[in-house]
PDB file of C-alpha atoms and ligand atoms in Angstrom:
ATOM      1  CA  MET R 280      87.463  19.891 252.909  1.00 67.00           C
ATOM      2  CA  ASN R 281      88.170  17.986 249.182  1.00 94.00           C
ATOM      3  CA  LYS R 282      90.417  19.379 246.686  1.00 98.00           C
ATOM      4  CA  ILE R 283      89.730  23.235 245.113  1.00 98.00           C
ATOM      5  CA  ALA R 284      90.298  23.571 241.996  1.00 99.00           C
ATOM      6  CA  ILE R 285      90.445  27.242 240.493  1.00 99.00           C
ATOM      7  CA  ILE R 286      88.724  27.095 236.966  1.00 99.00           C
ATOM      8  CA  THR R 287      89.350  30.535 235.093  1.00 99.00           C
ATOM      9  CA  GLY R 288      86.472  31.296 232.007  1.00 98.00           C
ATOM     10  CA  ALA R 289      83.766  28.413 233.534  1.00 98.00           C
ATOM     11  CA  THR R 290      81.114  30.290 232.242  1.00 98.00           C
ATOM     12  CA  SER R 291      81.808  28.125 228.909  1.00 98.00           C
ATOM     13  CA  GLY R 292      82.173  25.742 227.133  1.00 98.00           C
ATOM     14  CA  ILE R 293      85.277  24.116 228.016  1.00 99.00           C
ATOM     15  CA  GLY R 294      85.493  25.556 231.462  1.00 99.00           C
ATOM     16  CA  GLU R 295      81.579  24.943 232.716  1.00 98.00           C
ATOM     17  CA  ALA R 296      82.339  21.277 230.945  1.00 99.00           C
ATOM     18  CA  THR R 297      85.229  20.431 233.699  1.00 99.00           C
ATOM     19  CA  ALA R 298      83.533  22.259 236.507  1.00 98.00           C
ATOM     20  CA  LEU R 299      80.581  20.134 236.185  1.00 98.00           C
ATOM     21  CA  LEU R 300      82.905  17.362 236.045  1.00 98.00           C
ATOM     22  CA  LEU R 301      84.985  18.328 238.772  1.00 98.00           C
ATOM     23  CA  ALA R 302      82.060  18.706 240.608  1.00 98.00           C
ATOM     24  CA  GLN R 303      80.816  15.237 240.363  1.00 98.00           C
ATOM     25  CA  ASN R 304      84.675  13.723 240.907  1.00 98.00           C
ATOM     26  CA  ASN R 305      83.886  15.569 244.675  1.00 97.00           C
ATOM     27  CA  PHE R 306      85.942  18.792 243.630  1.00 98.00           C
ATOM     28  CA  SER R 307      85.400  22.433 245.743  1.00 98.00           C
ATOM     29  CA  LEU R 308      85.489  24.636 242.559  1.00 98.00           C
ATOM     30  CA  ILE R 309      86.505  28.455 241.852  1.00 99.00           C
ATOM     31  CA  LEU R 310      84.798  29.343 239.200  1.00 99.00           C
ATOM     32  CA  THR R 311      85.817  32.890 237.261  1.00 98.00           C
ATOM     33  CA  GLY R 312      84.221  34.874 234.484  1.00 98.00           C
ATOM     34  CA  ARG R 313      83.025  38.015 233.309  1.00 98.00           C
ATOM     35  CA  ARG R 314      79.185  37.124 233.095  1.00 98.00           C
ATOM     36  CA  ASN R 315      78.199  36.745 236.373  1.00 98.00           C
ATOM     37  CA  GLU R 316      74.159  35.532 235.501  1.00 98.00           C
ATOM     38  CA  ARG R 317      76.319  32.687 233.698  1.00 98.00           C
ATOM     39  CA  LEU R 318      78.731  31.826 237.093  1.00 98.00           C
ATOM     40  CA  MET R 319      75.195  31.852 238.963  1.00 98.00           C
ATOM     41  CA  LEU R 320      73.817  29.894 236.672  1.00 98.00           C
ATOM     42  CA  LEU R 321      76.241  26.965 236.702  1.00 98.00           C
ATOM     43  CA  LYS R 322      76.278  26.656 240.334  1.00 98.00           C
ATOM     44  CA  GLU R 323      72.586  26.302 241.057  1.00 98.00           C
ATOM     45  CA  LYS R 324      73.500  23.718 238.267  1.00 98.00           C
ATOM     46  CA  ILE R 325      76.681  22.579 240.151  1.00 98.00           C
ATOM     47  CA  LEU R 326      74.198  22.043 243.652  1.00 98.00           C
ATOM     48  CA  GLU R 327      71.662  20.417 241.778  1.00 98.00           C
ATOM     49  CA  ILE R 328      74.224  17.459 241.017  1.00 97.00           C
ATOM     50  CA  SER R 329      76.598  16.971 243.500  1.00 97.00           C
ATOM     51  CA  GLN R 330      77.511  18.311 247.111  1.00 97.00           C
ATOM     52  CA  SER R 331      80.549  20.507 245.936  1.00 97.00           C
ATOM     53  CA  LYS R 332      81.605  23.785 247.569  1.00 98.00           C
ATOM     54  CA  VAL R 333      81.745  26.611 244.693  1.00 98.00           C
ATOM     55  CA  LEU R 334      82.899  29.722 244.969  1.00 98.00           C
ATOM     56  CA  LEU R 335      81.970  32.854 242.218  1.00 98.00           C
ATOM     57  CA  LEU R 336      85.071  34.391 241.586  1.00 98.00           C
ATOM     58  CA  ASN R 337      83.145  37.393 239.329  1.00 98.00           C
ATOM     59  CA  PHE R 338      86.503  39.255 237.344  1.00 98.00           C
ATOM     60  CA  ASP R 339      88.108  40.188 234.141  1.00 98.00           C
ATOM     61  CA  ILE R 340      91.264  38.575 234.020  1.00 98.00           C
ATOM     62  CA  ARG R 341      93.067  41.136 232.007  1.00 98.00           C
ATOM     63  CA  SER R 342      93.568  43.469 234.991  1.00 98.00           C
ATOM     64  CA  GLN R 343      96.467  42.399 237.299  1.00 98.00           C
ATOM     65  CA  LYS R 344      94.669  44.625 240.107  1.00 98.00           C
ATOM     66  CA  ASP R 345      90.985  43.321 239.723  1.00 98.00           C
ATOM     67  CA  THR R 346      92.729  39.092 239.323  1.00 98.00           C
ATOM     68  CA  GLU R 347      94.887  39.789 242.287  1.00 98.00           C
ATOM     69  CA  THR R 348      92.618  41.425 245.061  1.00 98.00           C
ATOM     70  CA  ALA R 349      90.061  38.316 243.890  1.00 98.00           C
ATOM     71  CA  ILE R 350      92.209  35.278 244.934  1.00 98.00           C
ATOM     72  CA  ASN R 351      94.082  37.420 247.631  1.00 98.00           C
ATOM     73  CA  ASN R 352      90.095  38.189 249.681  1.00 98.00           C
ATOM     74  CA  LEU R 353      89.167  34.576 249.715  1.00 98.00           C
ATOM     75  CA  PRO R 354      88.871  33.134 252.626  1.00 98.00           C
ATOM     76  CA  ASP R 355      92.147  31.426 254.035  1.00 98.00           C
ATOM     77  CA  ASN R 356      90.673  28.099 254.114  1.00 98.00           C
ATOM     78  CA  TRP R 357      89.428  28.834 249.447  1.00 98.00           C
ATOM     79  CA  LYS R 358      93.141  29.406 249.363  1.00 98.00           C
ATOM     80  CA  LYS R 359      94.602  25.639 250.044  1.00 98.00           C
ATOM     81  CA  ILE R 360      94.274  25.645 246.030  1.00 98.00           C
ATOM     82  CA  ASP R 361      94.967  22.114 244.398  1.00 98.00           C
ATOM     83  CA  VAL R 362      94.435  23.100 240.780  1.00 99.00           C
ATOM     84  CA  LEU R 363      94.574  25.804 239.128  1.00 99.00           C
ATOM     85  CA  LEU R 364      92.943  25.057 236.156  1.00 99.00           C
ATOM     86  CA  ASN R 365      94.234  28.167 232.842  1.00 99.00           C
ATOM     87  CA  ASN R 366      91.562  28.002 230.431  1.00 99.00           C
ATOM     88  CA  ALA R 367      90.109  31.544 229.999  1.00 99.00           C
ATOM     89  CA  GLY R 368      91.069  32.593 226.907  1.00 98.00           C
ATOM     90  CA  LEU R 369      89.319  33.225 222.910  1.00 98.00           C
ATOM     91  CA  ALA R 370      90.469  34.312 219.215  1.00 98.00           C
ATOM     92  CA  ALA R 371      89.090  37.097 218.242  1.00 98.00           C
ATOM     93  CA  GLY R 372      88.856  37.643 214.254  1.00 97.00           C
ATOM     94  CA  PHE R 373      90.642  36.465 211.593  1.00 96.00           C
ATOM     95  CA  SER R 374      92.936  38.048 209.847  1.00 97.00           C
ATOM     96  CA  THR R 375      96.417  38.625 207.960  1.00 98.00           C
ATOM     97  CA  VAL R 376      99.111  40.680 209.574  1.00 98.00           C
ATOM     98  CA  GLN R 377      98.924  43.726 207.332  1.00 98.00           C
ATOM     99  CA  ASP R 378      95.108  43.773 207.494  1.00 98.00           C
ATOM    100  CA  GLY R 379      94.843  42.975 211.664  1.00 98.00           C
ATOM    101  CA  ILE R 380      92.589  45.004 214.507  1.00 98.00           C
ATOM    102  CA  ILE R 381      94.843  46.131 216.782  1.00 98.00           C
ATOM    103  CA  ASP R 382      92.546  45.825 219.029  1.00 98.00           C
ATOM    104  CA  ASP R 383      91.407  42.172 218.489  1.00 98.00           C
ATOM    105  CA  TRP R 384      95.420  41.180 219.105  1.00 98.00           C
ATOM    106  CA  GLU R 385      95.483  43.460 222.420  1.00 98.00           C
ATOM    107  CA  ARG R 386      92.081  41.290 223.580  1.00 98.00           C
ATOM    108  CA  MET R 387      93.735  38.125 222.467  1.00 98.00           C
ATOM    109  CA  ILE R 388      97.456  38.726 224.713  1.00 99.00           C
ATOM    110  CA  ASP R 389      95.639  40.316 227.044  1.00 99.00           C
ATOM    111  CA  THR R 390      93.777  37.242 228.026  1.00 99.00           C
ATOM    112  CA  ASN R 391      95.748  33.895 226.889  1.00 99.00           C
ATOM    113  CA  ILE R 392      99.526  35.732 227.778  1.00 99.00           C
ATOM    114  CA  LYS R 393      99.053  37.927 230.603  1.00 99.00           C
ATOM    115  CA  GLY R 394      96.183  37.035 232.292  1.00 99.00           C
ATOM    116  CA  LEU R 395      97.400  33.043 232.078  1.00 99.00           C
ATOM    117  CA  LEU R 396     100.652  34.951 233.788  1.00 99.00           C
ATOM    118  CA  TYR R 397      98.333  37.118 236.296  1.00 99.00           C
ATOM    119  CA  ILE R 398      96.693  34.077 238.293  1.00 99.00           C
ATOM    120  CA  THR R 399      99.612  31.868 237.842  1.00 99.00           C
ATOM    121  CA  ARG R 400     101.970  34.405 239.946  1.00 98.00           C
ATOM    122  CA  ILE R 401      99.299  34.827 242.355  1.00 98.00           C
ATOM    123  CA  VAL R 402      98.220  31.209 242.830  1.00 98.00           C
ATOM    124  CA  SER R 403     101.735  29.570 242.365  1.00 98.00           C
ATOM    125  CA  PRO R 404     103.108  30.875 245.733  1.00 98.00           C
ATOM    126  CA  LEU R 405      99.890  29.233 248.054  1.00 98.00           C
ATOM    127  CA  MET R 406     101.003  25.915 245.765  1.00 98.00           C
ATOM    128  CA  ILE R 407     104.767  26.822 246.660  1.00 98.00           C
ATOM    129  CA  LYS R 408     104.083  27.461 250.247  1.00 98.00           C
ATOM    130  CA  ARG R 409     101.666  23.723 250.274  1.00 97.00           C
ATOM    131  CA  GLY R 410     104.580  21.998 248.589  1.00 97.00           C
ATOM    132  CA  SER R 411     101.692  20.756 246.384  1.00 98.00           C
ATOM    133  CA  GLY R 412      99.261  21.128 243.676  1.00 98.00           C
ATOM    134  CA  HIS R 413      98.780  20.713 239.354  1.00 99.00           C
ATOM    135  CA  ILE R 414      98.692  24.013 236.911  1.00 99.00           C
ATOM    136  CA  ILE R 415      96.592  22.640 233.404  1.00 99.00           C
ATOM    137  CA  ASN R 416      97.454  24.791 231.138  1.00 99.00           C
ATOM    138  CA  ILE R 417      94.714  24.905 227.671  1.00 99.00           C
ATOM    139  CA  SER R 418      96.936  25.627 225.073  1.00 98.00           C
ATOM    140  CA  SER R 419      96.253  24.357 221.496  1.00 98.00           C
ATOM    141  CA  ILE R 420      97.185  22.593 218.187  1.00 98.00           C
ATOM    142  CA  ALA R 421      96.906  26.759 217.165  1.00 98.00           C
ATOM    143  CA  GLY R 422     100.514  26.414 219.623  1.00 98.00           C
ATOM    144  CA  LYS R 423     101.741  23.772 217.625  1.00 98.00           C
ATOM    145  CA  GLU R 424     101.064  25.147 214.141  1.00 97.00           C
ATOM    146  CA  THR R 425     100.600  28.005 212.898  1.00 98.00           C
ATOM    147  CA  TYR R 426      97.500  28.075 210.497  1.00 97.00           C
ATOM    148  CA  PRO R 427      96.983  31.669 207.588  1.00 97.00           C
ATOM    149  CA  MET R 428      94.826  34.062 209.245  1.00 97.00           C
ATOM    150  CA  GLY R 429      95.609  32.559 212.502  1.00 98.00           C
ATOM    151  CA  ASN R 430      98.672  35.104 212.445  1.00 98.00           C
ATOM    152  CA  VAL R 431      97.885  35.683 216.789  1.00 98.00           C
ATOM    153  CA  TYR R 432      95.816  33.623 218.399  1.00 98.00           C
ATOM    154  CA  CYS R 433      98.419  31.144 216.768  1.00 98.00           C
ATOM    155  CA  ALA R 434     101.411  33.260 218.650  1.00 98.00           C
ATOM    156  CA  THR R 435      99.179  33.482 221.697  1.00 99.00           C
ATOM    157  CA  LYS R 436      98.560  29.837 222.046  1.00 98.00           C
ATOM    158  CA  HIS R 437     103.109  29.024 221.299  1.00 98.00           C
ATOM    159  CA  ALA R 438     103.549  31.221 224.535  1.00 99.00           C
ATOM    160  CA  VAL R 439     100.852  28.948 225.991  1.00 99.00           C
ATOM    161  CA  GLN R 440     102.812  26.305 225.278  1.00 98.00           C
ATOM    162  CA  SER R 441     106.581  28.429 226.044  1.00 98.00           C
ATOM    163  CA  LEU R 442     105.110  29.251 229.325  1.00 99.00           C
ATOM    164  CA  THR R 443     103.759  26.117 230.692  1.00 99.00           C
ATOM    165  CA  LYS R 444     107.593  24.344 229.922  1.00 98.00           C
ATOM    166  CA  GLY R 445     108.608  27.839 231.886  1.00 98.00           C
ATOM    167  CA  MET R 446     106.620  26.878 235.052  1.00 98.00           C
ATOM    168  CA  ARG R 447     107.631  22.909 233.986  1.00 98.00           C
ATOM    169  CA  ILE R 448     111.080  24.438 235.466  1.00 98.00           C
ATOM    170  CA  ASP R 449     110.236  26.870 238.007  1.00 98.00           C
ATOM    171  CA  MET R 450     107.775  24.598 239.920  1.00 98.00           C
ATOM    172  CA  LEU R 451     109.928  21.426 239.653  1.00 98.00           C
ATOM    173  CA  LYS R 452     111.872  21.844 242.844  1.00 98.00           C
ATOM    174  CA  HIS R 453     108.392  22.406 245.113  1.00 98.00           C
ATOM    175  CA  GLY R 454     106.722  19.059 243.329  1.00 97.00           C
ATOM    176  CA  ILE R 455     104.019  21.037 241.745  1.00 98.00           C
ATOM    177  CA  LYS R 456     102.933  19.570 238.661  1.00 98.00           C
ATOM    178  CA  VAL R 457     102.706  21.615 234.836  1.00 99.00           C
ATOM    179  CA  SER R 458     100.685  19.854 232.014  1.00 99.00           C
ATOM    180  CA  SER R 459      98.621  20.987 229.270  1.00 98.00           C
ATOM    181  CA  ILE R 460      96.482  19.834 227.127  1.00 98.00           C
ATOM    182  CA  SER R 461      96.456  21.376 223.128  1.00 98.00           C
ATOM    183  CA  PRO R 462      92.600  20.553 221.660  1.00 98.00           C
ATOM    184  CA  GLY R 463      91.633  20.653 217.564  1.00 98.00           C
ATOM    185  CA  ALA R 464      88.610  22.095 217.149  1.00 98.00           C
ATOM    186  CA  VAL R 465      86.144  22.160 219.671  1.00 98.00           C
ATOM    187  CA  ASP R 466      82.810  22.938 219.762  1.00 98.00           C
ATOM    188  CA  THR R 467      81.899  25.978 221.902  1.00 98.00           C
ATOM    189  CA  GLU R 468      81.524  29.417 222.051  1.00 98.00           C
ATOM    190  CA  PHE R 469      84.961  30.081 220.975  1.00 98.00           C
ATOM    191  CA  ALA R 470      83.440  30.447 217.108  1.00 98.00           C
ATOM    192  CA  ILE R 471      80.941  32.751 218.176  1.00 98.00           C
ATOM    193  CA  VAL R 472      83.369  34.743 219.911  1.00 98.00           C
ATOM    194  CA  ARG R 473      85.925  34.567 217.225  1.00 98.00           C
ATOM    195  CA  PHE R 474      83.746  36.122 214.447  1.00 97.00           C
ATOM    196  CA  ASN R 475      82.378  38.608 216.550  1.00 96.00           C
ATOM    197  CA  GLY R 476      79.310  36.910 217.454  1.00 97.00           C
ATOM    198  CA  ASP R 477      77.697  35.996 213.960  1.00 97.00           C
ATOM    199  CA  LYS R 478      76.481  32.104 213.926  1.00 96.00           C
ATOM    200  CA  ASN R 479      76.745  31.389 210.445  1.00 96.00           C
ATOM    201  CA  LYS R 480      79.965  32.691 209.989  1.00 96.00           C
ATOM    202  CA  ALA R 481      81.106  29.804 213.777  1.00 96.00           C
ATOM    203  CA  LYS R 482      78.155  27.319 212.364  1.00 95.00           C
ATOM    204  CA  GLN R 483      80.747  27.521 209.278  1.00 95.00           C
ATOM    205  CA  VAL R 484      83.798  26.622 211.079  1.00 95.00           C
ATOM    206  CA  TYR R 485      82.432  22.666 212.196  1.00 96.00           C
ATOM    207  CA  ASN R 486      80.416  22.458 209.047  1.00 96.00           C
ATOM    208  CA  GLY R 487      80.989  18.721 207.442  1.00 97.00           C
ATOM    209  CA  PHE R 488      82.981  16.697 210.301  1.00 97.00           C
ATOM    210  CA  THR R 489      82.236  15.722 213.749  1.00 98.00           C
ATOM    211  CA  PRO R 490      84.916  17.658 216.098  1.00 98.00           C
ATOM    212  CA  LEU R 491      85.337  17.634 219.312  1.00 98.00           C
ATOM    213  CA  MET R 492      83.152  18.078 222.164  1.00 98.00           C
ATOM    214  CA  ALA R 493      83.041  20.356 226.072  1.00 98.00           C
ATOM    215  CA  GLN R 494      83.137  16.781 227.949  1.00 98.00           C
ATOM    216  CA  ASP R 495      86.119  15.188 225.751  1.00 99.00           C
ATOM    217  CA  ILE R 496      88.472  17.843 227.101  1.00 99.00           C
ATOM    218  CA  ALA R 497      86.606  17.774 230.194  1.00 99.00           C
ATOM    219  CA  GLU R 498      87.932  14.152 230.627  1.00 99.00           C
ATOM    220  CA  THR R 499      90.959  14.337 229.477  1.00 99.00           C
ATOM    221  CA  ILE R 500      92.128  17.127 232.465  1.00 99.00           C
ATOM    222  CA  LEU R 501      89.832  14.653 235.003  1.00 98.00           C
ATOM    223  CA  PHE R 502      92.332  12.279 233.434  1.00 98.00           C
ATOM    224  CA  VAL R 503      95.724  14.327 233.680  1.00 98.00           C
ATOM    225  CA  LEU R 504      94.166  15.249 237.600  1.00 98.00           C
ATOM    226  CA  ASN R 505      94.124  11.183 238.470  1.00 98.00           C
ATOM    227  CA  ARG R 506      97.102   9.856 237.700  1.00 98.00           C
ATOM    228  CA  PRO R 507      99.520   9.354 240.134  1.00 98.00           C
ATOM    229  CA  LYS R 508     101.168  11.427 242.151  1.00 97.00           C
ATOM    230  CA  HIS R 509     105.286  10.506 240.009  1.00 98.00           C
ATOM    231  CA  VAL R 510     103.407  10.489 236.395  1.00 98.00           C
ATOM    232  CA  ASN R 511     103.010  14.377 235.443  1.00 98.00           C
ATOM    233  CA  ILE R 512     101.208  14.385 232.066  1.00 98.00           C
ATOM    234  CA  ASP R 513     103.695  16.957 230.351  1.00 98.00           C
ATOM    235  CA  ASP R 514     101.406  17.924 227.197  1.00 98.00           C
ATOM    236  CA  ILE R 515      98.559  16.249 225.657  1.00 98.00           C
ATOM    237  CA  LEU R 516      97.495  16.632 221.832  1.00 98.00           C
ATOM    238  CA  ILE R 517      93.892  15.862 220.863  1.00 98.00           C
ATOM    239  CA  MET R 518      92.084  16.101 218.087  1.00 98.00           C
ATOM    240  CA  PRO R 519      89.257  15.196 216.317  1.00 98.00           C
ATOM    241  CA  THR R 520      89.079  12.204 214.165  1.00 98.00           C
ATOM    242  CA  ASP R 521      87.476  14.058 210.997  1.00 98.00           C
ATOM    243  CA  GLN R 522      90.983  16.413 211.618  1.00 98.00           C
ATOM    244  CA  ALA R 523      94.506  15.547 210.855  1.00 96.00           C
ATOM    245  CA  PHE R 524      96.521  19.589 210.697  1.00 92.00           C
ATOM    246  CA  SER R 525      94.762  22.505 212.069  1.00 91.00           C
ATOM    247  CA  ARG R 526      93.373  22.990 208.611  1.00 91.00           C
ATOM    248  CA  ASP R 527      92.856  19.690 207.208  1.00 94.00           C
ATOM    249  CA  PHE R 528      89.040  18.438 207.792  1.00 97.00           C
ATOM    250  CA  ASN R 529      87.560  14.836 206.548  1.00 97.00           C
ATOM    251  CA  ARG R 530      84.854  17.127 205.825  1.00 96.00           C
ATOM    252  CA  LYS R 531      81.027  15.084 204.262  1.00 93.00           C
ATOM    253  CA  GLU R 532      78.861  16.916 202.365  1.00 84.00           C
ATOM    254  CA  ASN R 533      75.022  15.821 203.896  1.00 76.00           C
ATOM    255  CA  HIS R 534      76.737  15.150 207.565  1.00 78.00           C
TER     256      HIS R 534
HETATM  257  P1  NDP Z 801      84.180  29.542 225.248  1.00 58.00           P
HETATM  258  O1  NDP Z 801      84.243  30.634 224.349  1.00 58.00           O
HETATM  259  O2  NDP Z 801      83.328  28.564 225.821  1.00 58.00           O
HETATM  260  O3  NDP Z 801      84.893  30.052 226.858  1.00 58.00           O
HETATM  261  C1  NDP Z 801      85.818  30.905 226.695  1.00 58.00           C
HETATM  262  C2  NDP Z 801      86.038  31.319 228.352  1.00 58.00           C
HETATM  263  O4  NDP Z 801      86.719  32.340 228.754  1.00 58.00           O
HETATM  264  C3  NDP Z 801      84.845  31.856 228.618  1.00 58.00           C
HETATM  265  O5  NDP Z 801      84.133  31.072 230.049  1.00 58.00           O
HETATM  266  C4  NDP Z 801      84.985  32.950 229.162  1.00 58.00           C
HETATM  267  O6  NDP Z 801      84.188  33.780 229.880  1.00 58.00           O
HETATM  268  C5  NDP Z 801      86.532  33.027 229.426  1.00 58.00           C
HETATM  269  N1  NDP Z 801      86.993  33.923 229.507  1.00 58.00           N
HETATM  270  C6  NDP Z 801      87.823  35.424 227.919  1.00 58.00           C
HETATM  271  N2  NDP Z 801      87.676  35.979 227.628  1.00 58.00           N
HETATM  272  C7  NDP Z 801      87.770  36.105 229.698  1.00 58.00           C
HETATM  273  C8  NDP Z 801      88.961  37.802 229.915  1.00 58.00           C
HETATM  274  N3  NDP Z 801      89.076  38.486 229.375  1.00 58.00           N
HETATM  275  N4  NDP Z 801      88.280  37.299 231.448  1.00 58.00           N
HETATM  276  C9  NDP Z 801      87.964  35.804 232.270  1.00 58.00           C
HETATM  277  N5  NDP Z 801      87.382  35.294 231.748  1.00 58.00           N
HETATM  278  C10 NDP Z 801      87.359  35.087 230.267  1.00 58.00           C
HETATM  279  O7  NDP Z 801      85.516  28.990 224.474  1.00 58.00           O
HETATM  280  P2  NDP Z 801      86.026  27.520 224.271  1.00 58.00           P
HETATM  281  O8  NDP Z 801      85.477  27.170 225.726  1.00 58.00           O
HETATM  282  O9  NDP Z 801      86.107  26.678 223.977  1.00 58.00           O
HETATM  283  O10 NDP Z 801      87.579  27.767 225.223  1.00 58.00           O
HETATM  284  C11 NDP Z 801      88.351  27.551 226.143  1.00 58.00           C
HETATM  285  C12 NDP Z 801      89.784  27.653 226.139  1.00 58.00           C
HETATM  286  O11 NDP Z 801      90.685  27.022 225.416  1.00 58.00           O
HETATM  287  C13 NDP Z 801      90.558  28.779 225.389  1.00 58.00           C
HETATM  288  O12 NDP Z 801      91.791  28.957 226.109  1.00 58.00           O
HETATM  289  C14 NDP Z 801      90.505  28.824 224.153  1.00 58.00           C
HETATM  290  O13 NDP Z 801      91.151  29.853 222.962  1.00 58.00           O
HETATM  291  C15 NDP Z 801      90.737  27.025 224.171  1.00 58.00           C
HETATM  292  N6  NDP Z 801      90.476  26.325 222.899  1.00 58.00           N
HETATM  293  C16 NDP Z 801      89.634  26.600 222.421  1.00 58.00           C
HETATM  294  C17 NDP Z 801      89.572  24.785 220.928  1.00 58.00           C
HETATM  295  C18 NDP Z 801      88.343  25.042 220.165  1.00 58.00           C
HETATM  296  O14 NDP Z 801      87.950  24.625 219.571  1.00 58.00           O
HETATM  297  N7  NDP Z 801      87.464  25.847 221.219  1.00 58.00           N
HETATM  298  C19 NDP Z 801      90.289  24.525 220.754  1.00 58.00           C
HETATM  299  C20 NDP Z 801      91.818  24.251 221.312  1.00 58.00           C
HETATM  300  C21 NDP Z 801      92.145  25.659 222.485  1.00 58.00           C
HETATM  301  P3  NDP Z 801      83.417  35.088 230.196  1.00 58.00           P
HETATM  302  O15 NDP Z 801      83.082  36.137 228.066  1.00 58.00           O
HETATM  303  O16 NDP Z 801      82.552  34.878 230.816  1.00 58.00           O
HETATM  304  O17 NDP Z 801      84.703  36.628 230.841  1.00 58.00           O
HETATM  305  C1  8X3 Z 802      91.478  26.692 219.043  1.00 58.00           C
HETATM  306  C2  8X3 Z 802      91.623  25.508 217.824  1.00 58.00           C
HETATM  307  O1  8X3 Z 802      92.881  25.588 215.300  1.00 58.00           O
HETATM  308  O2  8X3 Z 802      90.675  26.946 215.516  1.00 58.00           O
HETATM  309  O3  8X3 Z 802      92.755  27.417 219.224  1.00 58.00           O
HETATM  310  O4  8X3 Z 802      93.084  27.711 215.884  1.00 58.00           O
HETATM  311  S1  8X3 Z 802      91.946  26.729 216.584  1.00 58.00           S
END
């Protein structure tokens, strides 16, 4: 069997682009997400462009029980996971703490921090048993800077940075690599989700400048995975050329 990668949040954006790229690079793929139709369409697309084997897991990563059951029920040959890409995540809303919507906070904390931990808790022992593996956490520029109205989302991504360091310490003696990738603005469904389906508001996020594309992050992930055994990339901060800080863009009219 080829190397096996599990990608959380493969139904769109960075996760989907990475699934397609890893399929073209001979990985077998376990793809997860809540939107099952999207997973099935992606599988079809992958089978059209590659010889990759694909297994779909349809669950909500906020449920510890469903996450554990999904991984525990994998056939034995699919439990030999080489790569865990902790990608599933979201921002919900844009507001001050004093005006914050508690349900938005819970969704971000439950997905970006707790979901990431639940799946790592169940997959990492499988890697430890085999003495090899690579965990890649998708963090963000928001894990390095805090911007106005971004309080809780930024805190979840700061947590991802810290957890990446903690995991690297924990995995050290087991020969398992741990990396994070921290992108600036990437044009995905992220902003549509953040603004609760408001496509106009979402469009404004990317107005007047050239953002990163999901493919840029997929290629970065492949680069991180393709380093020799003795090289671990701890973290890559990758920004659009038109973005300096989290809220500093080189926007141009008539872009
Ligand atoms: P998308 O909205 O396009 O993709 C998010 C993915 O996460 C979807 O596949 C979604 O699947 C999955 N997901 C969300 N909630 C859950 C859940 N409860 N259970 C299972 N899966 C879930 O956005 P991106 O591709 O941009 O986001 C991917 C990661 O990149 C996130 O962690 C985000 O924070 C990070 N990031 C994004 C940046 C950007 O500017 N776009 C910049 C920096 C980091 P489904 O809805 O089907 O469950
Ligand atoms: C997503 C990038 O700047 O919108 O993590 O938080 S940002």
